[in-house]
Amino acid sequence: MSIACRIVVDGETIETSLDFSIGEPAKGYFILKEISPNQTSVTWGISGKSPYPWKFMNLFMNMNKDFDQGLKNLKNRLK
């Protein structure tokens, strides 16, 4: 797997390209919004097309736990 990253608007949006070597790379993003000087809201997501048989397997996968854990890890790193 390879990851490419670029900042679209400095301090507001980060886009990633995730290449799993199967099909087209997925597009990931982080949207950052300052709530206060010590607090930032982070929205994290991913979109892309899954080729067969991964498309079928996606019906049984739930990535919410992974996203939640990733955001917790990010928060701990930034403290």
Coordinates of N, CA and C in Angstrom, one line a residue:
M1 N 0.9 -1.2 0.0 CA 0.0 0.0 0.0 C 0.9 1.2 0.0
S2 N 0.5 2.2 -0.8 CA 1.3 3.5 -0.8 C 0.3 4.6 -0.5
I3 N 0.8 5.7 0.1 CA 0.0 6.8 0.5 C 0.7 8.1 0.0
A4 N -0.1 8.9 -0.7 CA 0.4 10.2 -1.1 C -0.5 11.2 -0.4
C5 N 0.1 12.4 0.0 CA -0.7 13.3 0.8 C -0.4 14.7 0.3
R6 N -1.4 15.6 0.3 CA -1.1 17.0 -0.1 C -2.1 17.9 0.7
I7 N -1.6 19.0 1.1 CA -2.5 20.0 1.8 C -3.1 20.9 0.8
V8 N -4.4 20.9 0.8 CA -5.2 21.7 -0.2 C -5.2 23.2 0.2
V9 N -5.7 23.4 1.4 CA -5.8 24.8 1.9 C -5.1 24.7 3.3
D10 N -3.9 25.4 3.3 CA -3.1 25.2 4.5 C -3.9 25.4 5.8
G11 N -3.8 24.4 6.7 CA -4.5 24.4 7.9 C -5.9 24.1 7.9
E12 N -6.5 23.7 6.7 CA -7.9 23.4 6.7 C -8.3 22.1 6.1
T13 N -7.6 21.7 5.1 CA -7.9 20.4 4.4 C -6.7 19.7 4.0
I14 N -6.7 18.4 4.3 CA -5.6 17.5 3.8 C -6.2 16.4 3.0
E15 N -5.8 16.2 1.8 CA -6.2 15.1 0.9 C -5.2 14.0 0.8
T16 N -5.6 12.8 0.8 CA -4.7 11.6 0.6 C -5.1 10.8 -0.5
S17 N -4.2 10.1 -1.1 CA -4.4 9.1 -2.1 C -3.9 7.7 -1.6
L18 N -4.8 6.8 -1.4 CA -4.4 5.5 -0.8 C -4.4 4.4 -1.9
D19 N -3.3 3.9 -2.3 CA -3.2 2.9 -3.3 C -3.0 1.5 -2.7
F20 N -4.0 0.7 -2.8 CA -4.0 -0.7 -2.2 C -3.5 -1.7 -3.3
S21 N -3.0 -1.2 -4.4 CA -2.6 -2.1 -5.5 C -3.7 -2.9 -6.2
I22 N -4.9 -2.5 -5.9 CA -6.1 -3.2 -6.5 C -7.1 -2.1 -6.9
G23 N -7.3 -2.0 -8.2 CA -8.2 -0.9 -8.7 C -7.6 0.4 -8.6
E24 N -8.5 1.4 -8.6 CA -8.0 2.8 -8.5 C -7.7 3.2 -7.1
P25 N -6.8 4.1 -6.9 CA -6.5 4.6 -5.5 C -7.8 5.2 -4.9
A26 N -7.9 5.0 -3.6 CA -9.0 5.6 -2.8 C -8.6 7.0 -2.4
K27 N -9.5 7.9 -2.3 CA -9.3 9.3 -1.9 C -9.7 9.5 -0.4
G28 N -8.7 9.9 0.4 CA -9.0 10.2 1.8 C -8.9 11.7 2.1
Y29 N -9.6 12.1 3.1 CA -9.5 13.5 3.5 C -9.6 13.7 5.0
F30 N -9.1 14.9 5.4 CA -9.2 15.4 6.7 C -9.6 16.8 6.6
I31 N -10.7 17.2 7.2 CA -11.2 18.6 7.2 C -11.0 19.1 8.6
L32 N -10.2 20.2 8.8 CA -9.9 20.8 10.1 C -10.6 22.1 10.3
K33 N -11.3 22.3 11.4 CA -11.9 23.5 11.7 C -11.6 23.9 13.2
E34 N -11.0 25.1 13.3 CA -10.7 25.5 14.7 C -12.0 25.9 15.5
I35 N -12.1 25.3 16.6 CA -13.2 25.6 17.5 C -12.8 26.7 18.5
S36 N -11.6 26.5 19.0 CA -11.0 27.5 20.0 C -9.5 27.4 19.8
P37 N -8.7 28.2 20.4 CA -7.2 28.2 20.3 C -6.6 26.8 20.6
N38 N -7.3 26.0 21.5 CA -6.8 24.7 22.0 C -7.7 23.6 21.5
Q39 N -8.6 23.8 20.6 CA -9.5 22.8 20.1 C -9.8 22.8 18.6
T40 N -9.7 21.7 18.0 CA -9.9 21.6 16.5 C -10.8 20.5 16.2
S41 N -11.8 20.7 15.4 CA -12.7 19.6 14.9 C -12.1 19.0 13.7
V42 N -12.1 17.6 13.7 CA -11.5 16.9 12.6 C -12.6 16.0 12.0
T43 N -12.8 16.2 10.7 CA -13.7 15.3 10.0 C -12.8 14.4 9.1
W44 N -12.9 13.1 9.1 CA -12.1 12.2 8.4 C -12.9 11.3 7.6
G45 N -12.6 11.1 6.3 CA -13.4 10.2 5.5 C -12.5 9.6 4.3
I46 N -13.2 8.7 3.6 CA -12.5 8.1 2.5 C -13.6 7.7 1.5
S47 N -13.2 7.8 0.2 CA -14.1 7.4 -0.9 C -13.3 6.7 -2.0
G48 N -14.0 5.8 -2.7 CA -13.3 5.1 -3.8 C -14.2 4.0 -4.2
K49 N -13.7 3.4 -5.3 CA -14.4 2.2 -5.9 C -13.7 1.0 -5.5
S50 N -14.4 -0.1 -5.2 CA -13.8 -1.4 -4.8 C -14.0 -2.4 -5.9
P51 N -13.0 -3.0 -6.5 CA -13.2 -4.0 -7.5 C -13.7 -5.3 -6.9
Y52 N -14.3 -6.2 -7.7 CA -14.7 -7.5 -7.2 C -13.4 -8.2 -6.9
P53 N -13.3 -9.0 -5.8 CA -14.3 -9.4 -4.8 C -14.4 -8.5 -3.6
W54 N -13.6 -7.4 -3.6 CA -13.6 -6.5 -2.4 C -14.9 -5.8 -2.3
K55 N -15.6 -5.5 -3.4 CA -16.9 -4.9 -3.4 C -17.9 -5.7 -2.6
F56 N -17.8 -7.0 -2.8 CA -18.7 -7.9 -2.1 C -18.3 -8.0 -0.6
M57 N -17.0 -8.0 -0.3 CA -16.6 -8.1 1.1 C -16.9 -6.8 1.9
N58 N -17.0 -5.7 1.2 CA -17.3 -4.4 1.9 C -18.7 -4.5 2.5
L59 N -19.6 -5.3 2.0 CA -20.9 -5.4 2.7 C -20.8 -5.9 4.1
F60 N -19.7 -6.6 4.4 CA -19.6 -7.2 5.8 C -18.5 -6.4 6.6
M61 N -18.0 -5.4 6.1 CA -16.9 -4.6 6.8 C -17.5 -3.3 7.3
N62 N -17.1 -3.0 8.6 CA -17.5 -1.7 9.2 C -16.2 -1.0 9.6
M63 N -15.9 0.1 8.9 CA -14.7 0.8 9.2 C -14.8 1.8 10.3
N64 N -16.0 2.0 10.9 CA -16.2 3.1 11.9 C -15.3 2.9 13.1
K65 N -15.0 1.7 13.5 CA -14.1 1.5 14.7 C -12.7 1.9 14.3
D66 N -12.3 1.7 13.1 CA -10.9 2.1 12.6 C -10.8 3.6 12.6
F67 N -11.9 4.2 12.0 CA -11.8 5.7 12.0 C -11.8 6.3 13.4
D68 N -12.7 5.8 14.3 CA -12.7 6.3 15.6 C -11.4 6.1 16.3
Q69 N -10.8 4.9 16.2 CA -9.4 4.7 16.8 C -8.4 5.6 16.2
G70 N -8.4 5.8 14.9 CA -7.5 6.8 14.2 C -7.6 8.2 14.7
L71 N -8.9 8.6 14.9 CA -9.1 10.0 15.5 C -8.6 10.1 16.9
K72 N -8.8 9.0 17.7 CA -8.3 9.0 19.1 C -6.8 9.1 19.1
N73 N -6.1 8.3 18.2 CA -4.7 8.3 18.1 C -4.2 9.7 17.7
L74 N -4.8 10.3 16.8 CA -4.5 11.7 16.4 C -4.6 12.7 17.5
K75 N -5.7 12.6 18.3 CA -5.9 13.5 19.4 C -4.7 13.3 20.5
N76 N -4.4 12.0 20.7 CA -3.3 11.7 21.7 C -2.0 12.2 21.3
R77 N -1.7 12.2 20.0 CA -0.4 12.6 19.4 C -0.3 14.1 19.5
L78 N -1.4 14.8 19.4 CA -1.4 16.3 19.4 C -1.5 16.9 20.7
K79 N -1.6 16.2 21.8 CA -1.7 16.7 23.1 C -0.3 17.2 23.6

